[in-house]
mmCIF file of C-alpha atoms in Angstrom:
data_model
loop_
_atom_site.group_PDB
_atom_site.id
_atom_site.type_symbol
_atom_site.label_atom_id
_atom_site.label_comp_id
_atom_site.label_asym_id
_atom_site.label_seq_id
_atom_site.Cartn_x
_atom_site.Cartn_y
_atom_site.Cartn_z
ATOM 1 C CA ARG Y 228 63.926 87.179 91.405
ATOM 2 C CA THR Y 229 64.603 90.456 88.980
ATOM 3 C CA GLU Y 230 65.493 93.846 89.769
ATOM 4 C CA LYS Y 231 61.552 95.667 89.320
ATOM 5 C CA ALA Y 232 59.918 93.081 92.087
ATOM 6 C CA LEU Y 233 63.002 93.926 94.359
ATOM 7 C CA TYR Y 234 62.473 97.366 94.260
ATOM 8 C CA SER Y 235 59.353 97.744 93.661
ATOM 9 C CA SER Y 236 59.031 100.041 96.851
ATOM 10 C CA GLY Y 237 60.805 101.654 99.472
ATOM 11 C CA LYS Y 238 58.606 99.340 101.383
ATOM 12 C CA GLU Y 239 59.781 95.766 100.358
ATOM 13 C CA ALA Y 240 63.647 96.713 99.848
ATOM 14 C CA SER Y 241 63.073 97.975 103.620
ATOM 15 C CA HIS Y 242 61.706 93.824 103.979
ATOM 16 C CA PHE Y 243 64.956 93.087 102.292
ATOM 17 C CA ILE Y 244 67.674 94.797 103.579
ATOM 18 C CA LYS Y 245 65.749 94.555 107.194
ATOM 19 C CA SER Y 246 65.601 90.373 106.775
ATOM 20 C CA THR Y 247 68.793 89.702 104.796
ATOM 21 C CA LEU Y 248 71.190 92.385 106.901
ATOM 22 C CA PRO Y 249 69.523 92.496 110.242
ATOM 23 C CA ASP Y 250 72.218 94.403 111.972
ATOM 24 C CA MET Y 251 72.796 96.664 108.363
ATOM 25 C CA ASN Y 252 74.761 99.632 108.939
ATOM 26 C CA PRO Y 253 72.403 102.597 108.731
ATOM 27 C CA LEU Y 254 74.463 104.982 106.736
ATOM 28 C CA LEU Y 255 74.735 101.879 103.990
ATOM 29 C CA THR Y 256 71.104 102.259 104.189
ATOM 30 C CA TYR Y 257 70.334 105.950 103.930
ATOM 31 C CA PHE Y 258 69.306 105.790 99.708
ATOM 32 C CA ILE Y 259 66.798 102.600 100.142
ATOM 33 C CA MET Y 260 64.859 103.196 96.719
ATOM 34 C CA LYS Y 261 60.993 104.300 96.667
ATOM 35 C CA ASN Y 262 59.673 103.002 93.304
ATOM 36 C CA SER Y 263 61.539 104.992 91.196
ATOM 37 C CA LEU Y 264 65.370 104.147 92.704
ATOM 38 C CA ASN Y 265 64.191 107.884 94.936
ATOM 39 C CA VAL Y 266 66.375 107.671 97.957
ATOM 40 C CA LEU Y 267 64.596 108.290 101.309
ATOM 41 C CA HIS Y 268 66.585 108.223 104.320
ATOM 42 C CA ILE Y 269 64.157 105.486 105.962
ATOM 43 C CA PHE Y 270 67.226 104.274 109.380
ATOM 44 C CA ASP Y 271 68.015 107.049 112.039
ATOM 45 C CA SER Y 272 71.440 106.405 113.887
ATOM 46 C CA THR Y 273 72.369 107.026 117.297
ATOM 47 C CA PRO Y 274 73.617 110.587 117.735
ATOM 48 C CA ASN Y 275 76.958 110.843 119.452
ATOM 49 C CA ARG Y 276 78.398 107.406 118.774
ATOM 50 C CA LEU Y 277 79.327 105.674 115.475
ATOM 51 C CA PRO Y 278 76.753 102.815 113.725
ATOM 52 C CA SER Y 279 76.916 99.177 115.373
ATOM 53 C CA ALA Y 280 77.483 97.192 112.476
ATOM 54 C CA THR Y 281 80.909 98.323 110.816
ATOM 55 C CA ARG Y 282 80.754 97.987 106.455
ATOM 56 C CA ILE Y 283 82.856 94.982 106.990
ATOM 57 C CA GLU Y 284 80.468 92.419 108.628
ATOM 58 C CA CYS Y 285 77.696 93.583 106.479
ATOM 59 C CA PHE Y 286 80.031 92.593 103.284
ATOM 60 C CA THR Y 287 80.881 89.843 105.204
ATOM 61 C CA ILE Y 288 77.017 89.126 105.959
ATOM 62 C CA SER Y 289 76.727 89.672 102.019
ATOM 63 C CA LEU Y 290 78.893 86.961 101.188
ATOM 64 C CA ASN Y 291 76.280 84.887 100.689
ATOM 65 C CA PRO Y 292 76.464 85.041 96.264
ATOM 66 C CA SER Y 293 72.638 86.086 96.143
ATOM 67 C CA VAL Y 294 72.991 88.914 98.146
ATOM 68 C CA SER Y 295 75.925 90.194 96.780
ATOM 69 C CA VAL Y 296 74.866 90.041 93.718
ATOM 70 C CA CYS Y 297 71.880 92.438 94.480
ATOM 71 C CA LEU Y 298 74.565 94.863 96.231
ATOM 72 C CA GLN Y 299 75.181 94.924 92.228
ATOM 73 C CA ASP Y 300 73.452 95.726 91.233
ATOM 74 C CA LEU Y 301 71.893 98.517 94.002
ATOM 75 C CA ALA Y 302 75.073 99.548 92.838
ATOM 76 C CA ASP Y 303 74.429 99.359 89.133
ATOM 77 C CA ASP Y 304 71.275 100.843 89.705
ATOM 78 C CA LEU Y 305 71.723 104.283 92.577
ATOM 79 C CA SER Y 306 74.640 105.188 89.171
ATOM 80 C CA SER Y 307 72.379 105.180 86.589
ATOM 81 C CA GLU Y 308 69.968 107.485 88.831
ATOM 82 C CA LEU Y 309 72.390 109.648 91.083
ATOM 83 C CA SER Y 310 74.427 112.318 90.651
ATOM 84 C CA GLY Y 311 77.097 114.747 91.807
ATOM 85 C CA ASN Y 312 78.768 114.365 95.187
ATOM 86 C CA PHE Y 313 75.330 112.786 96.137
ATOM 87 C CA GLU Y 314 76.170 110.412 94.068
ATOM 88 C CA LYS Y 315 80.176 109.950 94.958
ATOM 89 C CA VAL Y 316 79.075 109.694 98.541
ATOM 90 C CA VAL Y 317 76.234 106.297 97.834
ATOM 91 C CA LEU Y 318 78.761 104.484 95.901
ATOM 92 C CA GLY Y 319 81.552 104.496 98.455
ATOM 93 C CA LEU Y 320 79.713 103.592 100.931
ATOM 94 C CA LEU Y 321 79.023 100.666 99.041
ATOM 95 C CA MET Y 322 83.082 98.951 99.068
ATOM 96 C CA LEU Y 323 84.671 98.264 101.504
ATOM 97 C CA VAL Y 324 87.091 100.946 102.823
ATOM 98 C CA PRO Y 325 90.270 98.768 101.635
ATOM 99 C CA VAL Y 326 88.239 99.130 97.633
ATOM 100 C CA TYR Y 327 87.358 102.396 98.024
ATOM 101 C CA ASP Y 328 90.721 103.209 98.899
ATOM 102 C CA ALA Y 329 91.870 101.087 96.034
ATOM 103 C CA TYR Y 330 88.728 102.857 93.399
ATOM 104 C CA GLU Y 331 90.199 106.686 95.110
ATOM 105 C CA LEU Y 332 93.494 105.377 94.216
ATOM 106 C CA ARG Y 333 92.519 104.556 90.436
ATOM 107 C CA ASN Y 334 90.864 107.434 89.432
ATOM 108 C CA ALA Y 335 93.661 109.614 90.978
ATOM 109 C CA ILE Y 336 96.347 108.428 88.720
ATOM 110 C CA LYS Y 337 94.079 107.523 85.467
ATOM 111 C CA GLY Y 338 93.832 109.593 82.441
ATOM 112 C CA ALA Y 339 94.982 113.462 81.986
ATOM 113 C CA GLY Y 340 97.088 114.071 85.283
ATOM 114 C CA THR Y 341 97.550 113.362 88.620
ATOM 115 C CA GLU Y 342 95.539 114.275 92.383
ATOM 116 C CA GLU Y 343 98.857 113.993 94.089
ATOM 117 C CA ALA Y 344 96.643 115.381 96.955
ATOM 118 C CA CYS Y 345 94.838 111.834 96.940
ATOM 119 C CA LEU Y 346 97.745 109.229 96.517
ATOM 120 C CA ILE Y 347 99.213 111.434 99.396
ATOM 121 C CA ASP Y 348 96.002 111.153 101.873
ATOM 122 C CA ILE Y 349 95.975 107.643 101.808
ATOM 123 C CA LEU Y 350 99.013 106.304 101.315
ATOM 124 C CA ALA Y 351 100.690 108.506 103.985
ATOM 125 C CA SER Y 352 98.160 107.803 106.182
ATOM 126 C CA ARG Y 353 97.129 103.892 106.672
ATOM 127 C CA THR Y 354 98.790 100.530 108.413
ATOM 128 C CA ASN Y 355 100.326 98.348 106.987
ATOM 129 C CA ALA Y 356 97.407 95.786 106.925
ATOM 130 C CA GLU Y 357 95.658 97.709 105.352
ATOM 131 C CA ILE Y 358 98.176 99.215 102.052
ATOM 132 C CA ARG Y 359 98.643 95.482 101.310
ATOM 133 C CA THR Y 360 95.064 94.706 100.941
ATOM 134 C CA ILE Y 361 95.103 97.859 99.002
ATOM 135 C CA ASN Y 362 97.256 96.474 96.853
ATOM 136 C CA ALA Y 363 96.645 93.358 96.031
ATOM 137 C CA PHE Y 364 92.344 94.986 95.730
ATOM 138 C CA TYR Y 365 94.128 96.495 92.435
ATOM 139 C CA LYS Y 366 96.044 94.211 90.945
ATOM 140 C CA LYS Y 367 92.724 92.391 91.397
ATOM 141 C CA GLU Y 368 90.605 94.902 90.852
ATOM 142 C CA TYR Y 369 91.893 96.953 87.268
ATOM 143 C CA GLU Y 370 95.478 93.649 86.883
ATOM 144 C CA LYS Y 371 97.968 95.729 87.294
ATOM 145 C CA ASP Y 372 101.063 96.681 90.215
ATOM 146 C CA LEU Y 373 99.441 99.596 92.359
ATOM 147 C CA GLU Y 374 103.181 100.377 92.127
ATOM 148 C CA ASP Y 375 103.405 100.339 88.762
ATOM 149 C CA ALA Y 376 100.585 102.601 87.924
ATOM 150 C CA VAL Y 377 102.178 105.144 90.781
ATOM 151 C CA CYS Y 378 105.277 104.576 89.324
ATOM 152 C CA GLY Y 379 103.626 105.510 86.242
ATOM 153 C CA ASP Y 380 102.409 108.735 86.536
ATOM 154 C CA THR Y 381 104.490 110.370 89.388
ATOM 155 C CA SER Y 382 108.893 110.705 89.612
ATOM 156 C CA GLY Y 383 111.169 112.007 91.189
ATOM 157 C CA MET Y 384 111.714 111.917 94.865
ATOM 158 C CA PHE Y 385 108.656 112.757 95.611
ATOM 159 C CA GLN Y 386 107.663 108.827 93.729
ATOM 160 C CA ARG Y 387 110.480 107.376 95.667
ATOM 161 C CA VAL Y 388 108.902 107.908 98.848
ATOM 162 C CA LEU Y 389 105.251 106.933 97.640
ATOM 163 C CA VAL Y 390 106.617 103.452 97.014
ATOM 164 C CA SER Y 391 108.302 102.746 100.347
ATOM 165 C CA LEU Y 392 104.746 103.598 101.981
ATOM 166 C CA LEU Y 393 103.802 100.360 99.296
ATOM 167 C CA THR Y 394 106.327 98.178 101.049
ATOM 168 C CA ALA Y 395 104.474 98.333 103.680
ATOM 169 C CA GLY Y 396 107.724 98.385 105.923
ATOM 170 C CA ARG Y 397 106.821 100.833 108.339
ATOM 171 C CA ASP Y 398 108.314 98.697 112.251
ATOM 172 C CA GLU Y 399 104.434 99.177 113.928
ATOM 173 C CA SER Y 400 106.491 97.707 117.189
ATOM 174 C CA ASN Y 401 106.199 99.738 119.637
ATOM 175 C CA THR Y 402 109.494 100.055 120.493
ATOM 176 C CA VAL Y 403 112.133 103.039 121.044
ATOM 177 C CA ASP Y 404 115.623 102.631 120.885
ATOM 178 C CA GLU Y 405 116.080 106.549 123.142
ATOM 179 C CA ALA Y 406 120.185 105.836 121.354
ATOM 180 C CA GLN Y 407 118.636 105.135 117.567
ATOM 181 C CA ALA Y 408 115.839 108.045 118.339
ATOM 182 C CA VAL Y 409 119.046 110.607 119.370
ATOM 183 C CA GLN Y 410 120.551 109.578 115.811
ATOM 184 C CA ASP Y 411 118.500 109.638 113.507
ATOM 185 C CA ALA Y 412 116.732 112.825 114.757
ATOM 186 C CA LYS Y 413 121.098 114.425 114.239
ATOM 187 C CA ASP Y 414 120.378 112.896 110.354
ATOM 188 C CA ILE Y 415 117.616 114.590 109.233
ATOM 189 C CA TYR Y 416 119.601 117.743 110.784
ATOM 190 C CA GLU Y 417 122.655 117.362 109.292
ATOM 191 C CA ALA Y 418 120.555 116.087 106.356
ATOM 192 C CA GLY Y 419 118.270 118.845 106.178
ATOM 193 C CA GLU Y 420 118.797 122.632 108.355
ATOM 194 C CA ALA Y 421 122.844 121.808 108.751
ATOM 195 C CA ARG Y 422 124.383 122.431 105.712
ATOM 196 C CA TRP Y 423 123.557 123.408 101.909
ATOM 197 C CA GLY Y 424 120.592 121.618 100.040
ATOM 198 C CA THR Y 425 118.445 118.789 101.675
ATOM 199 C CA ASP Y 426 120.179 115.379 101.362
ATOM 200 C CA GLU Y 427 115.732 113.697 100.856
ATOM 201 C CA VAL Y 428 116.894 110.447 101.163
ATOM 202 C CA LYS Y 429 117.723 110.371 104.630
ATOM 203 C CA PHE Y 430 114.599 112.186 105.574
ATOM 204 C CA LEU Y 431 112.627 108.885 103.517
ATOM 205 C CA THR Y 432 114.413 106.224 104.980
ATOM 206 C CA VAL Y 433 113.315 107.719 109.107
ATOM 207 C CA LEU Y 434 110.461 108.402 108.303
ATOM 208 C CA CYS Y 435 108.562 106.333 105.748
ATOM 209 C CA VAL Y 436 109.839 103.856 108.096
ATOM 210 C CA ARG Y 437 110.760 104.027 112.354
ATOM 211 C CA ASN Y 438 107.821 103.304 113.783
ATOM 212 C CA GLN Y 439 105.155 105.382 115.583
ATOM 213 C CA ASN Y 440 106.364 105.983 118.630
ATOM 214 C CA HIS Y 441 110.284 105.303 117.200
ATOM 215 C CA LEU Y 442 109.167 108.638 115.901
ATOM 216 C CA GLN Y 443 107.562 110.875 118.287
ATOM 217 C CA ARG Y 444 111.108 110.110 121.208
ATOM 218 C CA VAL Y 445 113.493 111.573 116.999
ATOM 219 C CA PHE Y 446 110.912 114.612 116.655
ATOM 220 C CA LYS Y 447 111.417 115.802 119.992
ATOM 221 C CA GLU Y 448 115.324 115.177 120.086
ATOM 222 C CA TYR Y 449 114.570 117.283 117.077
ATOM 223 C CA GLN Y 450 113.061 119.987 118.649
ATOM 224 C CA LYS Y 451 116.205 120.044 120.925
ATOM 225 C CA ILE Y 452 119.081 120.191 118.714
ATOM 226 C CA SER Y 453 117.833 122.139 115.891
ATOM 227 C CA GLY Y 454 115.629 124.763 117.599
ATOM 228 C CA ARG Y 455 112.097 123.703 115.722
ATOM 229 C CA ASP Y 456 109.513 121.379 114.729
ATOM 230 C CA ILE Y 457 110.208 118.865 112.099
ATOM 231 C CA GLU Y 458 107.457 120.444 110.162
ATOM 232 C CA GLU Y 459 109.014 123.510 109.983
ATOM 233 C CA SER Y 460 112.363 122.382 108.527
ATOM 234 C CA ILE Y 461 110.520 120.512 106.521
ATOM 235 C CA LYS Y 462 108.164 123.243 105.442
ATOM 236 C CA ARG Y 463 111.829 125.053 104.905
ATOM 237 C CA GLU Y 464 113.390 122.074 102.788
ATOM 238 C CA MET Y 465 111.086 121.712 100.707
ATOM 239 C CA SER Y 466 108.507 122.304 98.421
ATOM 240 C CA GLY Y 467 105.803 121.294 96.229
ATOM 241 C CA CYS Y 468 104.338 117.134 95.943
ATOM 242 C CA LEU Y 469 108.034 115.959 98.339
ATOM 243 C CA GLU Y 470 106.676 118.628 101.249
ATOM 244 C CA ASP Y 471 103.479 117.575 101.125
ATOM 245 C CA VAL Y 472 104.112 113.947 101.427
ATOM 246 C CA PHE Y 473 106.439 114.430 103.951
ATOM 247 C CA LEU Y 474 104.133 116.698 106.466
ATOM 248 C CA ALA Y 475 101.429 114.071 106.545
ATOM 249 C CA ILE Y 476 103.917 112.059 107.364
ATOM 250 C CA VAL Y 477 104.929 113.862 110.384
ATOM 251 C CA LYS Y 478 101.026 114.324 110.454
ATOM 252 C CA CYS Y 479 100.059 111.180 111.676
ATOM 253 C CA MET Y 480 103.292 109.785 113.352
ATOM 254 C CA LYS Y 481 101.374 112.656 115.934
ATOM 255 C CA ASN Y 482 98.511 112.050 115.756
ATOM 256 C CA LYS Y 483 96.433 111.294 113.049
ATOM 257 C CA PRO Y 484 93.333 111.955 113.556
ATOM 258 C CA ALA Y 485 94.323 115.927 113.431
ATOM 259 C CA PHE Y 486 95.743 115.050 110.917
ATOM 260 C CA PHE Y 487 92.371 114.842 108.510
ATOM 261 C CA ALA Y 488 90.920 117.618 110.972
ATOM 262 C CA GLU Y 489 93.468 119.716 109.304
ATOM 263 C CA ARG Y 490 92.504 117.771 105.624
ATOM 264 C CA LEU Y 491 88.936 117.944 105.722
ATOM 265 C CA TYR Y 492 88.987 121.397 107.478
ATOM 266 C CA LYS Y 493 91.098 122.966 104.685
ATOM 267 C CA SER Y 494 88.605 121.495 102.614
ATOM 268 C CA MET Y 495 86.062 123.434 103.467
ATOM 269 C CA LYS Y 496 86.997 126.797 104.586
ATOM 270 C CA GLY Y 497 87.378 130.307 102.782
ATOM 271 C CA LEU Y 498 84.860 130.326 99.113
ATOM 272 C CA GLY Y 499 83.884 127.637 97.638
ATOM 273 C CA THR Y 500 84.546 123.551 98.730
ATOM 274 C CA THR Y 501 86.758 121.106 98.500
ATOM 275 C CA ASP Y 502 84.073 117.873 97.913
ATOM 276 C CA SER Y 503 87.170 115.407 96.502
ATOM 277 C CA VAL Y 504 88.712 115.026 99.241
ATOM 278 C CA LEU Y 505 85.515 116.175 101.907
ATOM 279 C CA ILE Y 506 84.072 113.426 100.619
ATOM 280 C CA ARG Y 507 86.814 110.706 100.023
ATOM 281 C CA ILE Y 508 88.122 111.695 104.297
ATOM 282 C CA MET Y 509 84.178 111.502 105.349
ATOM 283 C CA VAL Y 510 83.598 108.147 103.621
ATOM 284 C CA SER Y 511 86.540 105.732 104.467
ATOM 285 C CA ARG Y 512 87.170 106.463 107.934
ATOM 286 C CA ALA Y 513 82.801 107.110 109.295
ATOM 287 C CA GLU Y 514 83.848 103.678 110.441
ATOM 288 C CA ILE Y 515 87.069 103.915 112.164
ATOM 289 C CA ASP Y 516 87.808 107.302 113.408
ATOM 290 C CA MET Y 517 84.964 109.526 113.112
ATOM 291 C CA LEU Y 518 85.369 110.759 116.485
ATOM 292 C CA ASP Y 519 88.224 110.950 116.668
ATOM 293 C CA ILE Y 520 89.246 113.724 114.074
ATOM 294 C CA LYS Y 521 85.376 115.622 115.180
ATOM 295 C CA ALA Y 522 86.844 115.417 118.658
ATOM 296 C CA GLU Y 523 90.416 117.416 117.080
ATOM 297 C CA PHE Y 524 88.598 119.248 114.325
ATOM 298 C CA LEU Y 525 86.261 120.537 118.165
ATOM 299 C CA LYS Y 526 89.873 121.359 119.844
ATOM 300 C CA MET Y 527 91.483 122.623 117.147
ATOM 301 C CA TYR Y 528 88.765 125.125 115.383
ATOM 302 C CA GLY Y 529 87.083 125.585 117.458
ATOM 303 C CA LYS Y 530 83.158 124.757 116.485
ATOM 304 C CA THR Y 531 82.546 121.657 115.140
ATOM 305 C CA LEU Y 532 82.746 119.115 111.803
ATOM 306 C CA TYR Y 533 79.052 119.112 111.981
ATOM 307 C CA SER Y 534 78.391 123.195 111.534
ATOM 308 C CA PHE Y 535 81.549 123.260 109.080
ATOM 309 C CA ILE Y 536 79.690 120.311 107.240
ATOM 310 C CA LYS Y 537 76.192 121.681 108.202
ATOM 311 C CA GLY Y 538 77.432 125.243 106.615
ATOM 312 C CA ASP Y 539 79.316 123.758 103.568
ATOM 313 C CA THR Y 540 77.197 121.797 101.606
ATOM 314 C CA SER Y 541 73.644 121.223 100.401
ATOM 315 C CA GLY Y 542 70.209 119.343 99.950
ATOM 316 C CA ASP Y 543 71.230 115.335 100.113
ATOM 317 C CA TYR Y 544 75.086 115.911 99.608
ATOM 318 C CA ARG Y 545 74.776 118.045 103.486
ATOM 319 C CA LYS Y 546 72.622 115.610 105.270
ATOM 320 C CA ILE Y 547 73.767 112.167 103.809
ATOM 321 C CA LEU Y 548 77.675 113.500 105.329
ATOM 322 C CA LEU Y 549 76.158 115.274 108.598
ATOM 323 C CA GLU Y 550 74.726 111.432 108.867
ATOM 324 C CA LEU Y 551 77.829 110.177 108.762
ATOM 325 C CA CYS Y 552 79.431 113.578 110.307
ATOM 326 C CA GLY Y 553 77.419 111.136 113.027
ATOM 327 C CA GLY Y 554 76.011 114.418 115.436
ATOM 328 C CA GLU Y 555 76.874 117.697 116.924
ATOM 329 C CA GLN Y 556 78.349 116.555 119.435
#
């Protein structure tokens, strides 16, 4: 088999994908080639639901060496033939989500400057298991510990928070210690609103370690003690990347789909589009919680995510994002 033979026509490529990966996620088959790798939308995804086969399932099937080689060939050929934001989405869809996360983190910290928003979006929202997998993929692919890479590009308390998240040490039980929740709320209040200056370590100790149910109880107690929502206090007490990462953690602990809905809204509102954020969230969450994100988006902003994407993008880039979105409702 040669690449020329495999990709000689859209029909042959379609037959190959259907016969080799019969349950292939239609999001991955959006870009089947025809002739000189012109992109065609061959398979339609059913509105109002996510496709039945996830990238993980598809790539489990693709552990067959010949199929894995074919998919890598596909990625290489697409990279040489496509460009711009459409290329970024397509290549992202060819990766497992943890691999994509590792790739995004690598791009965020390599070269001059750092895209702190990418570090925050990923590390503040992933589970312990997801972070451990990201760490493993990063080490294997880039021959460097992700923690070392992050430490080399960040500093201060922001760095300490990211390192804490990278250790994947958050309690993920459902247990709520009522007495401890009250004490945690008091500790955060006394470390911020109740004193001159801010003891950020207290915030780190609570926000990066406690489980979701416990933190939701802490936030309610904090409201009683301080008279303010914890998010408002973080905005008053901190600034810059440290403010952003603590706010992201709090929002994810309260309602993760709402966090992503807000990030998507801000990436598209006003003049211009922050495509890096839009692409990262749409690619990484499409098969995880996109339906929940869409519901939160409509609840928060009174308009559908689909309509926002349709009005803010164009061409094949718009088409593939709308497929990832999964329909108007």
